[in-house]
mmCIF file of C-alpha atoms in Angstrom:
data_model
loop_
_atom_site.group_PDB
_atom_site.id
_atom_site.type_symbol
_atom_site.label_atom_id
_atom_site.label_comp_id
_atom_site.label_asym_id
_atom_site.label_seq_id
_atom_site.Cartn_x
_atom_site.Cartn_y
_atom_site.Cartn_z
ATOM 1 C CA UNK A 1 85.856 90.821 121.201
ATOM 2 C CA UNK A 2 88.340 89.384 122.448
ATOM 3 C CA UNK A 3 91.798 88.709 121.621
ATOM 4 C CA UNK A 4 92.050 85.350 121.506
ATOM 5 C CA UNK A 5 89.007 85.815 119.342
ATOM 6 C CA UNK A 6 91.230 88.447 117.375
ATOM 7 C CA UNK A 7 93.732 86.369 116.140
ATOM 8 C CA UNK A 8 91.319 84.244 114.565
ATOM 9 C CA UNK A 9 90.046 87.476 111.759
ATOM 10 C CA UNK A 10 92.671 88.906 108.837
ATOM 11 C CA UNK A 11 93.084 92.024 109.612
ATOM 12 C CA UNK A 12 92.709 92.428 105.572
ATOM 13 C CA UNK A 13 89.683 89.553 105.090
ATOM 14 C CA UNK A 14 86.954 90.897 103.392
ATOM 15 C CA UNK A 15 89.592 92.900 100.679
ATOM 16 C CA UNK A 16 89.926 91.717 96.577
ATOM 17 C CA UNK A 17 92.891 92.613 95.662
ATOM 18 C CA UNK A 18 94.568 92.289 91.812
ATOM 19 C CA UNK A 19 98.141 91.159 91.254
ATOM 20 C CA UNK A 20 99.257 92.443 88.488
ATOM 21 C CA UNK A 21 102.756 91.603 88.812
ATOM 22 C CA UNK A 22 105.735 90.066 89.159
ATOM 23 C CA UNK A 23 110.070 89.075 90.121
ATOM 24 C CA UNK A 24 110.374 91.325 93.161
ATOM 25 C CA UNK A 25 108.751 94.904 93.602
ATOM 26 C CA UNK A 26 105.832 93.874 93.695
ATOM 27 C CA UNK A 27 104.927 90.909 94.977
ATOM 28 C CA UNK A 28 105.765 92.194 97.866
ATOM 29 C CA UNK A 29 103.347 93.993 98.051
ATOM 30 C CA UNK A 30 100.586 91.485 97.404
ATOM 31 C CA UNK A 31 102.110 88.890 99.499
ATOM 32 C CA UNK A 32 102.212 90.782 102.973
ATOM 33 C CA UNK A 33 98.422 91.944 102.092
ATOM 34 C CA UNK A 34 96.925 88.642 101.291
ATOM 35 C CA UNK A 35 98.841 87.429 104.644
ATOM 36 C CA UNK A 36 97.060 89.602 106.351
ATOM 37 C CA UNK A 37 93.728 88.124 105.293
ATOM 38 C CA UNK A 38 92.968 89.697 101.657
ATOM 39 C CA UNK A 39 92.245 87.621 98.790
ATOM 40 C CA UNK A 40 94.921 88.109 96.020
ATOM 41 C CA UNK A 41 93.787 86.981 92.679
ATOM 42 C CA UNK A 42 97.943 87.318 90.343
ATOM 43 C CA UNK A 43 96.642 87.289 87.262
ATOM 44 C CA UNK A 44 100.311 85.405 85.597
ATOM 45 C CA UNK A 45 100.696 86.226 82.401
ATOM 46 C CA UNK A 46 100.210 83.626 79.336
ATOM 47 C CA UNK A 47 102.053 81.763 78.766
ATOM 48 C CA UNK A 48 105.298 80.748 81.333
ATOM 49 C CA UNK A 49 103.835 83.037 84.684
ATOM 50 C CA UNK A 50 106.148 85.276 86.891
ATOM 51 C CA UNK A 51 109.697 85.159 86.200
ATOM 52 C CA UNK A 52 110.514 84.190 89.293
ATOM 53 C CA UNK A 53 109.321 80.386 88.805
ATOM 54 C CA UNK A 54 112.420 79.261 86.927
ATOM 55 C CA UNK A 55 114.348 80.808 89.077
ATOM 56 C CA UNK A 56 116.066 79.044 92.755
ATOM 57 C CA UNK A 57 115.255 75.076 93.247
ATOM 58 C CA UNK A 58 113.029 73.006 91.958
ATOM 59 C CA UNK A 59 111.221 69.745 92.579
ATOM 60 C CA UNK A 60 113.880 67.444 91.178
ATOM 61 C CA UNK A 61 111.778 64.344 90.966
ATOM 62 C CA UNK A 62 111.444 63.395 86.957
ATOM 63 C CA UNK A 63 106.981 63.538 87.721
ATOM 64 C CA UNK A 64 107.752 67.145 88.387
ATOM 65 C CA UNK A 65 109.359 67.694 85.144
ATOM 66 C CA UNK A 66 107.545 70.446 83.048
ATOM 67 C CA UNK A 67 106.044 72.354 85.981
ATOM 68 C CA UNK A 68 105.697 75.950 87.051
ATOM 69 C CA UNK A 69 106.057 75.616 91.116
ATOM 70 C CA UNK A 70 110.345 77.235 92.355
ATOM 71 C CA UNK A 71 111.153 78.077 95.760
ATOM 72 C CA UNK A 72 112.206 81.667 94.601
ATOM 73 C CA UNK A 73 108.452 82.691 93.321
ATOM 74 C CA UNK A 74 107.132 80.560 96.547
ATOM 75 C CA UNK A 75 108.973 83.257 98.944
ATOM 76 C CA UNK A 76 107.291 86.365 97.489
ATOM 77 C CA UNK A 77 103.922 84.627 95.954
ATOM 78 C CA UNK A 78 102.229 81.857 98.737
ATOM 79 C CA UNK A 79 99.270 82.827 100.518
ATOM 80 C CA UNK A 80 97.794 84.540 96.248
ATOM 81 C CA UNK A 81 95.718 81.874 93.911
ATOM 82 C CA UNK A 82 96.337 82.354 90.103
ATOM 83 C CA UNK A 83 94.635 83.581 87.519
ATOM 84 C CA UNK A 84 97.358 82.625 83.883
ATOM 85 C CA UNK A 85 95.779 84.521 80.823
ATOM 86 C CA UNK A 86 96.690 85.737 78.129
ATOM 87 C CA UNK A 87 96.842 89.695 78.878
ATOM 88 C CA UNK A 88 96.986 90.861 74.674
ATOM 89 C CA UNK A 89 94.070 88.608 73.971
ATOM 90 C CA UNK A 90 91.103 90.772 73.226
ATOM 91 C CA UNK A 91 89.263 87.988 75.509
ATOM 92 C CA UNK A 92 91.777 87.604 78.055
ATOM 93 C CA UNK A 93 91.555 92.060 78.576
ATOM 94 C CA UNK A 94 87.698 91.490 78.785
ATOM 95 C CA UNK A 95 87.920 89.648 81.569
ATOM 96 C CA UNK A 96 90.109 91.665 83.421
ATOM 97 C CA UNK A 97 87.416 94.658 82.903
ATOM 98 C CA UNK A 98 85.066 93.007 83.726
ATOM 99 C CA UNK A 99 86.779 92.201 87.160
ATOM 100 C CA UNK A 100 88.150 94.951 88.330
ATOM 101 C CA UNK A 101 84.481 95.953 89.391
ATOM 102 C CA UNK A 102 84.740 93.626 92.127
ATOM 103 C CA UNK A 103 88.608 94.260 93.247
ATOM 104 C CA UNK A 104 89.600 97.046 96.573
ATOM 105 C CA UNK A 105 92.814 97.113 94.599
ATOM 106 C CA UNK A 106 95.414 95.986 92.215
ATOM 107 C CA UNK A 107 98.904 96.635 92.034
ATOM 108 C CA UNK A 108 100.929 96.321 89.071
ATOM 109 C CA UNK A 109 104.832 97.458 87.874
ATOM 110 C CA UNK A 110 104.774 97.194 84.663
ATOM 111 C CA UNK A 111 106.545 99.968 82.536
ATOM 112 C CA UNK A 112 104.934 103.210 82.716
ATOM 113 C CA UNK A 113 102.637 103.087 79.927
ATOM 114 C CA UNK A 114 102.438 99.840 79.672
ATOM 115 C CA UNK A 115 98.519 99.807 81.402
ATOM 116 C CA UNK A 116 97.601 103.158 79.684
ATOM 117 C CA UNK A 117 97.897 101.316 76.013
ATOM 118 C CA UNK A 118 96.358 98.426 77.100
ATOM 119 C CA UNK A 119 93.132 100.612 78.214
ATOM 120 C CA UNK A 120 93.455 100.254 81.222
ATOM 121 C CA UNK A 121 95.375 103.191 82.453
ATOM 122 C CA UNK A 122 93.488 105.073 86.965
ATOM 123 C CA UNK A 123 91.288 107.495 84.866
ATOM 124 C CA UNK A 124 89.986 104.247 82.001
ATOM 125 C CA UNK A 125 89.454 101.889 85.748
ATOM 126 C CA UNK A 126 88.428 104.566 87.810
ATOM 127 C CA UNK A 127 85.814 104.678 85.222
ATOM 128 C CA UNK A 128 84.510 100.893 85.750
ATOM 129 C CA UNK A 129 84.740 101.468 90.087
ATOM 130 C CA UNK A 130 85.418 104.758 91.376
ATOM 131 C CA UNK A 131 86.379 103.168 94.531
ATOM 132 C CA UNK A 132 89.100 101.361 93.206
ATOM 133 C CA UNK A 133 92.534 102.081 95.212
ATOM 134 C CA UNK A 134 95.728 101.051 92.266
ATOM 135 C CA UNK A 135 99.617 101.398 93.197
ATOM 136 C CA UNK A 136 102.019 101.578 90.238
ATOM 137 C CA UNK A 137 105.360 99.946 91.331
ATOM 138 C CA UNK A 138 108.048 101.374 88.631
ATOM 139 C CA UNK A 139 111.465 102.196 88.762
ATOM 140 C CA UNK A 140 111.353 105.830 88.857
ATOM 141 C CA UNK A 141 107.621 107.203 88.166
ATOM 142 C CA UNK A 142 104.937 107.341 85.382
ATOM 143 C CA UNK A 143 106.597 110.341 84.848
ATOM 144 C CA UNK A 144 110.028 112.486 84.541
ATOM 145 C CA UNK A 145 113.383 112.311 82.552
ATOM 146 C CA UNK A 146 113.800 107.973 83.931
ATOM 147 C CA UNK A 147 109.464 107.502 83.472
ATOM 148 C CA UNK A 148 111.084 105.332 80.184
ATOM 149 C CA UNK A 149 113.692 103.752 81.433
ATOM 150 C CA UNK A 150 113.512 99.611 81.790
ATOM 151 C CA UNK A 151 115.723 98.768 85.147
ATOM 152 C CA UNK A 152 115.301 96.983 88.776
ATOM 153 C CA UNK A 153 116.441 97.329 91.354
ATOM 154 C CA UNK A 154 120.557 97.862 91.180
ATOM 155 C CA UNK A 155 119.723 100.647 88.163
ATOM 156 C CA UNK A 156 117.873 101.789 91.001
ATOM 157 C CA UNK A 157 120.973 101.723 93.550
ATOM 158 C CA UNK A 158 123.164 103.595 91.402
ATOM 159 C CA UNK A 159 120.328 106.243 91.006
ATOM 160 C CA UNK A 160 119.996 106.990 94.224
ATOM 161 C CA UNK A 161 123.385 107.248 95.130
ATOM 162 C CA UNK A 162 123.775 104.292 96.563
ATOM 163 C CA UNK A 163 126.245 102.241 95.388
ATOM 164 C CA UNK A 164 129.081 105.294 94.818
ATOM 165 C CA UNK A 165 129.449 104.888 99.023
ATOM 166 C CA UNK A 166 128.955 100.605 98.640
ATOM 167 C CA UNK A 167 133.196 99.187 98.778
ATOM 168 C CA UNK A 168 136.515 100.164 99.942
ATOM 169 C CA UNK A 169 137.503 103.669 99.693
ATOM 170 C CA UNK A 170 140.080 103.251 97.231
ATOM 171 C CA UNK A 171 138.362 100.630 95.111
ATOM 172 C CA UNK A 172 135.321 100.020 92.420
ATOM 173 C CA UNK A 173 131.847 101.300 93.938
ATOM 174 C CA UNK A 174 130.648 97.431 94.913
ATOM 175 C CA UNK A 175 126.732 96.132 94.391
ATOM 176 C CA UNK A 176 124.508 95.390 96.954
ATOM 177 C CA UNK A 177 123.609 91.795 95.961
ATOM 178 C CA UNK A 178 120.395 90.967 97.138
ATOM 179 C CA UNK A 179 117.198 92.340 96.971
ATOM 180 C CA UNK A 180 116.870 95.571 99.355
ATOM 181 C CA UNK A 181 115.285 97.964 96.812
ATOM 182 C CA UNK A 182 113.057 95.309 95.488
ATOM 183 C CA UNK A 183 111.799 94.301 98.905
ATOM 184 C CA UNK A 184 111.754 98.279 100.343
ATOM 185 C CA UNK A 185 109.782 99.278 97.822
ATOM 186 C CA UNK A 186 106.454 96.379 98.018
ATOM 187 C CA UNK A 187 106.464 97.471 102.137
ATOM 188 C CA UNK A 188 106.620 100.395 100.442
ATOM 189 C CA UNK A 189 103.482 100.453 98.416
ATOM 190 C CA UNK A 190 102.083 97.717 100.868
ATOM 191 C CA UNK A 191 101.965 101.385 103.714
ATOM 192 C CA UNK A 192 100.863 103.694 100.752
ATOM 193 C CA UNK A 193 97.627 101.356 100.111
ATOM 194 C CA UNK A 194 96.255 100.643 103.203
ATOM 195 C CA UNK A 195 96.761 104.361 103.757
ATOM 196 C CA UNK A 196 94.569 104.789 100.905
ATOM 197 C CA UNK A 197 91.995 102.362 101.930
ATOM 198 C CA UNK A 198 91.927 103.985 105.522
ATOM 199 C CA UNK A 199 91.382 107.202 102.787
ATOM 200 C CA UNK A 200 88.329 105.834 101.413
ATOM 201 C CA UNK A 201 86.898 103.864 103.865
ATOM 202 C CA UNK A 202 86.847 107.978 105.304
ATOM 203 C CA UNK A 203 86.135 109.420 102.267
ATOM 204 C CA UNK A 204 85.256 106.365 99.815
ATOM 205 C CA UNK A 205 86.765 107.904 97.045
ATOM 206 C CA UNK A 206 89.973 105.422 96.068
ATOM 207 C CA UNK A 207 92.575 107.102 94.267
ATOM 208 C CA UNK A 208 95.931 106.355 92.249
ATOM 209 C CA UNK A 209 98.815 105.542 93.881
ATOM 210 C CA UNK A 210 102.544 105.637 93.452
ATOM 211 C CA UNK A 211 105.654 103.778 94.437
ATOM 212 C CA UNK A 212 109.347 103.929 93.069
ATOM 213 C CA UNK A 213 112.692 101.225 93.690
ATOM 214 C CA UNK A 214 114.206 105.180 93.046
ATOM 215 C CA UNK A 215 112.740 107.347 95.524
ATOM 216 C CA UNK A 216 112.589 103.938 98.141
ATOM 217 C CA UNK A 217 116.056 103.785 98.034
ATOM 218 C CA UNK A 218 116.639 107.715 98.006
ATOM 219 C CA UNK A 219 115.098 106.967 101.859
ATOM 220 C CA UNK A 220 118.099 105.338 102.678
ATOM 221 C CA UNK A 221 120.415 108.359 102.735
ATOM 222 C CA UNK A 222 119.732 108.871 106.590
ATOM 223 C CA UNK A 223 122.064 111.810 106.810
ATOM 224 C CA UNK A 224 123.968 112.224 103.733
ATOM 225 C CA UNK A 225 121.661 114.346 101.897
ATOM 226 C CA UNK A 226 121.223 117.741 104.028
ATOM 227 C CA UNK A 227 125.489 117.767 104.757
ATOM 228 C CA UNK A 228 125.245 117.486 100.885
ATOM 229 C CA UNK A 229 122.766 119.923 99.961
ATOM 230 C CA UNK A 230 124.940 122.878 102.682
ATOM 231 C CA UNK A 231 128.346 122.264 102.464
ATOM 232 C CA UNK A 232 129.632 123.560 98.708
ATOM 233 C CA UNK A 233 131.964 121.256 97.062
ATOM 234 C CA UNK A 234 131.310 118.373 99.635
ATOM 235 C CA UNK A 235 130.953 115.242 98.403
ATOM 236 C CA UNK A 236 129.945 111.861 99.719
ATOM 237 C CA UNK A 237 132.838 108.667 99.915
ATOM 238 C CA UNK A 238 133.076 105.279 100.499
ATOM 239 C CA UNK A 239 134.896 104.589 103.574
ATOM 240 C CA UNK A 240 134.583 100.167 102.885
ATOM 241 C CA UNK A 241 133.294 97.911 106.615
ATOM 242 C CA UNK A 242 133.535 101.499 108.914
ATOM 243 C CA UNK A 243 131.199 104.414 108.556
ATOM 244 C CA UNK A 244 131.783 107.541 107.633
ATOM 245 C CA UNK A 245 130.999 109.368 111.029
ATOM 246 C CA UNK A 246 133.540 106.854 113.064
ATOM 247 C CA UNK A 247 131.692 106.238 116.872
ATOM 248 C CA UNK A 248 133.772 103.723 116.899
ATOM 249 C CA UNK A 249 131.224 102.209 114.251
ATOM 250 C CA UNK A 250 131.519 99.536 111.706
ATOM 251 C CA UNK A 251 133.118 96.019 110.433
ATOM 252 C CA UNK A 252 136.630 94.383 113.109
ATOM 253 C CA UNK A 253 138.766 91.771 112.675
ATOM 254 C CA UNK A 254 138.735 90.024 116.443
ATOM 255 C CA UNK A 255 141.600 87.726 117.728
ATOM 256 C CA UNK A 256 140.707 84.271 115.964
ATOM 257 C CA UNK A 257 139.036 85.792 112.010
ATOM 258 C CA UNK A 258 136.133 86.158 112.372
ATOM 259 C CA UNK A 259 134.319 89.709 113.179
ATOM 260 C CA UNK A 260 132.076 91.872 115.297
ATOM 261 C CA UNK A 261 130.129 94.347 113.680
ATOM 262 C CA UNK A 262 130.092 97.215 116.805
ATOM 263 C CA UNK A 263 127.484 100.625 116.557
ATOM 264 C CA UNK A 264 128.748 102.985 119.014
ATOM 265 C CA UNK A 265 127.383 105.919 119.484
ATOM 266 C CA UNK A 266 128.313 109.547 121.128
ATOM 267 C CA UNK A 267 126.685 109.048 123.846
ATOM 268 C CA UNK A 268 128.452 105.778 124.398
ATOM 269 C CA UNK A 269 131.904 106.398 124.536
ATOM 270 C CA UNK A 270 132.946 106.118 128.165
ATOM 271 C CA UNK A 271 130.928 103.454 128.902
ATOM 272 C CA UNK A 272 133.482 101.322 125.364
ATOM 273 C CA UNK A 273 136.226 103.271 126.716
ATOM 274 C CA UNK A 274 135.052 100.726 130.190
ATOM 275 C CA UNK A 275 134.248 97.190 128.263
ATOM 276 C CA UNK A 276 137.931 97.819 126.915
ATOM 277 C CA UNK A 277 139.872 98.623 130.791
ATOM 278 C CA UNK A 278 140.929 102.059 128.983
ATOM 279 C CA UNK A 279 139.414 104.415 130.927
ATOM 280 C CA UNK A 280 142.617 106.941 129.905
ATOM 281 C CA UNK A 281 141.405 107.541 126.821
ATOM 282 C CA UNK A 282 138.778 109.841 128.031
ATOM 283 C CA UNK A 283 141.783 112.089 128.386
ATOM 284 C CA UNK A 284 142.935 111.973 125.106
ATOM 285 C CA UNK A 285 143.178 114.911 122.550
ATOM 286 C CA UNK A 286 142.521 112.982 119.832
ATOM 287 C CA UNK A 287 138.778 111.432 121.116
ATOM 288 C CA UNK A 288 137.936 114.605 122.991
ATOM 289 C CA UNK A 289 135.062 114.795 120.537
ATOM 290 C CA UNK A 290 132.304 113.202 118.514
ATOM 291 C CA UNK A 291 134.400 114.599 115.421
ATOM 292 C CA UNK A 292 137.806 114.308 116.321
ATOM 293 C CA UNK A 293 136.778 110.465 117.146
ATOM 294 C CA UNK A 294 135.081 110.282 113.242
ATOM 295 C CA UNK A 295 138.708 112.295 112.038
ATOM 296 C CA UNK A 296 140.652 109.790 114.234
ATOM 297 C CA UNK A 297 138.898 106.714 113.395
ATOM 298 C CA UNK A 298 141.727 104.589 111.646
ATOM 299 C CA UNK A 299 143.385 105.171 115.397
ATOM 300 C CA UNK A 300 140.666 104.119 117.347
ATOM 301 C CA UNK A 301 140.010 100.917 114.880
ATOM 302 C CA UNK A 302 143.909 100.566 115.437
ATOM 303 C CA UNK A 303 143.177 100.420 119.571
ATOM 304 C CA UNK A 304 139.633 98.762 119.283
ATOM 305 C CA UNK A 305 141.368 96.153 116.815
ATOM 306 C CA UNK A 306 144.627 95.368 119.035
ATOM 307 C CA UNK A 307 142.138 95.056 121.841
ATOM 308 C CA UNK A 308 140.043 91.828 120.457
ATOM 309 C CA UNK A 309 143.081 90.438 119.370
ATOM 310 C CA UNK A 310 144.231 90.086 122.910
ATOM 311 C CA UNK A 311 140.884 88.955 123.696
ATOM 312 C CA UNK A 312 141.649 85.464 122.236
ATOM 313 C CA UNK A 313 137.603 84.614 120.698
ATOM 314 C CA UNK A 314 134.982 86.679 119.266
ATOM 315 C CA UNK A 315 132.517 85.133 122.523
ATOM 316 C CA UNK A 316 135.178 86.217 125.298
ATOM 317 C CA UNK A 317 135.094 89.865 123.474
ATOM 318 C CA UNK A 318 131.954 90.259 123.200
ATOM 319 C CA UNK A 319 131.037 89.096 127.109
ATOM 320 C CA UNK A 320 132.960 92.266 127.898
ATOM 321 C CA UNK A 321 131.248 94.187 125.631
ATOM 322 C CA UNK A 322 127.844 93.202 126.313
ATOM 323 C CA UNK A 323 128.176 93.810 130.528
ATOM 324 C CA UNK A 324 128.323 97.583 129.278
ATOM 325 C CA UNK A 325 125.619 97.602 127.135
ATOM 326 C CA UNK A 326 127.608 98.330 123.786
ATOM 327 C CA UNK A 327 125.824 97.790 120.788
ATOM 328 C CA UNK A 328 127.515 94.856 118.758
ATOM 329 C CA UNK A 329 127.099 91.080 117.560
ATOM 330 C CA UNK A 330 129.028 88.828 115.325
ATOM 331 C CA UNK A 331 129.341 88.652 111.446
ATOM 332 C CA UNK A 332 127.432 85.758 111.010
ATOM 333 C CA UNK A 333 126.214 83.812 107.811
ATOM 334 C CA UNK A 334 123.107 83.361 106.811
ATOM 335 C CA UNK A 335 123.774 79.784 106.947
ATOM 336 C CA UNK A 336 124.327 81.043 110.640
ATOM 337 C CA UNK A 337 121.633 83.033 111.275
ATOM 338 C CA UNK A 338 119.645 80.643 109.615
ATOM 339 C CA UNK A 339 119.889 78.545 112.548
ATOM 340 C CA UNK A 340 120.512 81.355 115.133
ATOM 341 C CA UNK A 341 117.879 80.300 117.919
ATOM 342 C CA UNK A 342 116.421 84.142 118.152
ATOM 343 C CA UNK A 343 115.580 83.793 114.287
ATOM 344 C CA UNK A 344 113.462 80.310 114.729
ATOM 345 C CA UNK A 345 111.935 80.967 118.191
ATOM 346 C CA UNK A 346 110.552 84.102 116.013
ATOM 347 C CA UNK A 347 109.750 82.378 113.395
ATOM 348 C CA UNK A 348 111.887 85.745 111.261
ATOM 349 C CA UNK A 349 112.561 82.489 109.449
ATOM 350 C CA UNK A 350 110.009 80.494 108.708
ATOM 351 C CA UNK A 351 109.720 76.650 107.399
ATOM 352 C CA UNK A 352 107.372 75.908 104.576
ATOM 353 C CA UNK A 353 106.009 72.713 102.678
ATOM 354 C CA UNK A 354 105.080 72.497 98.918
ATOM 355 C CA UNK A 355 103.789 69.042 97.709
ATOM 356 C CA UNK A 356 105.715 69.495 94.625
ATOM 357 C CA UNK A 357 109.189 71.223 96.219
ATOM 358 C CA UNK A 358 109.381 69.721 99.783
ATOM 359 C CA UNK A 359 110.847 71.126 103.043
ATOM 360 C CA UNK A 360 111.597 75.006 102.820
ATOM 361 C CA UNK A 361 113.153 77.769 104.638
ATOM 362 C CA UNK A 362 111.907 81.870 103.368
ATOM 363 C CA UNK A 363 111.813 84.386 105.652
ATOM 364 C CA UNK A 364 108.880 84.503 107.984
ATOM 365 C CA UNK A 365 106.394 88.490 108.251
ATOM 366 C CA UNK A 366 107.984 91.501 109.064
ATOM 367 C CA UNK A 367 105.781 93.010 111.763
ATOM 368 C CA UNK A 368 103.824 90.916 114.456
ATOM 369 C CA UNK A 369 100.529 91.832 115.847
ATOM 370 C CA UNK A 370 99.126 91.644 119.094
ATOM 371 C CA UNK A 371 95.852 91.349 118.093
ATOM 372 C CA UNK A 372 97.232 88.070 115.303
ATOM 373 C CA UNK A 373 98.839 85.837 113.985
ATOM 374 C CA UNK A 374 100.547 84.658 110.964
ATOM 375 C CA UNK A 375 99.581 81.510 109.680
ATOM 376 C CA UNK A 376 100.727 78.234 110.353
ATOM 377 C CA UNK A 377 100.734 76.736 107.087
ATOM 378 C CA UNK A 378 101.630 78.632 103.875
ATOM 379 C CA UNK A 379 100.702 77.477 100.255
ATOM 380 C CA UNK A 380 101.603 78.868 96.754
ATOM 381 C CA UNK A 381 99.468 77.980 94.132
ATOM 382 C CA UNK A 382 100.742 76.051 90.375
ATOM 383 C CA UNK A 383 100.749 78.293 86.855
ATOM 384 C CA UNK A 384 96.554 79.025 86.541
ATOM 385 C CA UNK A 385 95.450 76.318 88.816
ATOM 386 C CA UNK A 386 92.501 79.212 90.491
ATOM 387 C CA UNK A 387 91.802 79.471 87.064
ATOM 388 C CA UNK A 388 88.242 78.394 87.078
ATOM 389 C CA UNK A 389 87.426 79.416 90.716
ATOM 390 C CA UNK A 390 88.299 81.773 90.138
ATOM 391 C CA UNK A 391 86.329 82.840 86.827
ATOM 392 C CA UNK A 392 83.477 81.223 87.641
ATOM 393 C CA UNK A 393 83.482 82.570 91.691
ATOM 394 C CA UNK A 394 83.483 86.223 90.112
ATOM 395 C CA UNK A 395 82.220 86.275 86.990
ATOM 396 C CA UNK A 396 80.028 83.733 86.677
ATOM 397 C CA UNK A 397 81.365 81.643 83.822
ATOM 398 C CA UNK A 398 80.326 78.463 83.135
ATOM 399 C CA UNK A 399 83.065 75.431 82.746
ATOM 400 C CA UNK A 400 82.326 75.152 78.842
ATOM 401 C CA UNK A 401 82.811 78.784 78.677
ATOM 402 C CA UNK A 402 86.528 78.472 80.823
ATOM 403 C CA UNK A 403 87.031 75.385 78.560
ATOM 404 C CA UNK A 404 86.763 77.021 75.602
ATOM 405 C CA UNK A 405 89.531 79.905 76.633
ATOM 406 C CA UNK A 406 91.453 77.011 77.457
ATOM 407 C CA UNK A 407 91.090 75.714 73.781
ATOM 408 C CA UNK A 408 91.895 79.681 72.222
ATOM 409 C CA UNK A 409 95.392 79.584 74.919
ATOM 410 C CA UNK A 410 93.480 82.361 76.578
ATOM 411 C CA UNK A 411 94.268 80.395 79.861
ATOM 412 C CA UNK A 412 96.830 78.732 80.398
ATOM 413 C CA UNK A 413 98.465 76.340 83.815
ATOM 414 C CA UNK A 414 100.621 73.983 84.495
ATOM 415 C CA UNK A 415 101.091 71.092 83.019
ATOM 416 C CA UNK A 416 101.704 68.919 86.118
ATOM 417 C CA UNK A 417 98.050 69.892 86.971
ATOM 418 C CA UNK A 418 96.975 68.469 82.958
ATOM 419 C CA UNK A 419 98.871 65.291 83.688
ATOM 420 C CA UNK A 420 97.343 65.418 87.578
ATOM 421 C CA UNK A 421 93.985 66.218 85.970
ATOM 422 C CA UNK A 422 93.758 63.310 83.134
ATOM 423 C CA UNK A 423 95.245 60.930 85.774
ATOM 424 C CA UNK A 424 92.044 61.165 87.621
ATOM 425 C CA UNK A 425 90.043 60.666 84.702
#
């Protein structure tokens, strides 16, 4: 098959995913699979659906009043179908159980124990579909001392020893105020599901996999864990804008008041001092080894920022550093990053359009494939927009049966859909 033909065939086409998640971590996992071609049915809990539907930006058009569409929801849930029902209602729960044999994957991020109490434990679902891959995403796992503790990204960040290392040495710990852990956990979960599906293709058996915010965050300690384990009494400390191992690696002030980020490994020291035009630093005993440069990092920082001040502008300093292939970058605002031609050209920043909200940007797909390209147009369903399609196609329910579910408030949908339906009549 040619590469051109491959680009037209999404890699996960033919797989069905039942999405029982909300907020960011779980939806990131299922969004990745949806964009790669899987048929993802997102089950949204009545009456309001995913909590992110009330976050982000919404349409200011008064005709759209009451609509459940938001930019927050779109970013994390595009490319999925929306089935909005009351899972606590016996008939709603029965619908979920009836659908299990139709799906390859189920992803959930309820608090541990909720699925079991609803009769949807892995053991119960495996009896309905032995090939099912079930993925549970949580703060700290399905078992263990912290398993019953509620929490989100920032709670896991604190438990993982991450928060304590962020901030000024003489100040309080600082929060990483974006969903780094949530997003990374969603990617971890998507990876785990993919590998479990590969295992199923080889063996025919499904399985239960877990991804947790705490486990994912703890993976982000790249060097400190062995040091703590081996060095008695060693406690990593906050180092502000400088890397604890020196380098110099960190954020530095330029002569024009902007900031520059540098990351210099030991083998790049000679090239670095050459870029500064200071070959004499190779003979300075303070900087003779990587360990000494770490211990005298404040001296290096002072020398570097004096040089940056003398260069005048950040652009001029970067040109000198780039000439010696020294890893450096301007510290951009998000606005500047979103406008950067590299991020635009590669689709890292992606423009989308919603027929209610309008046109806006979201992050692009984080990986590139030679045999597949992301779809040019993306769409996010309104709350309950796909109720009829999902229940009729998967379970064979008649329009009368579906209407009965609406009448009994087992199913719900976006008020805007209801108004538009009445206008057509």
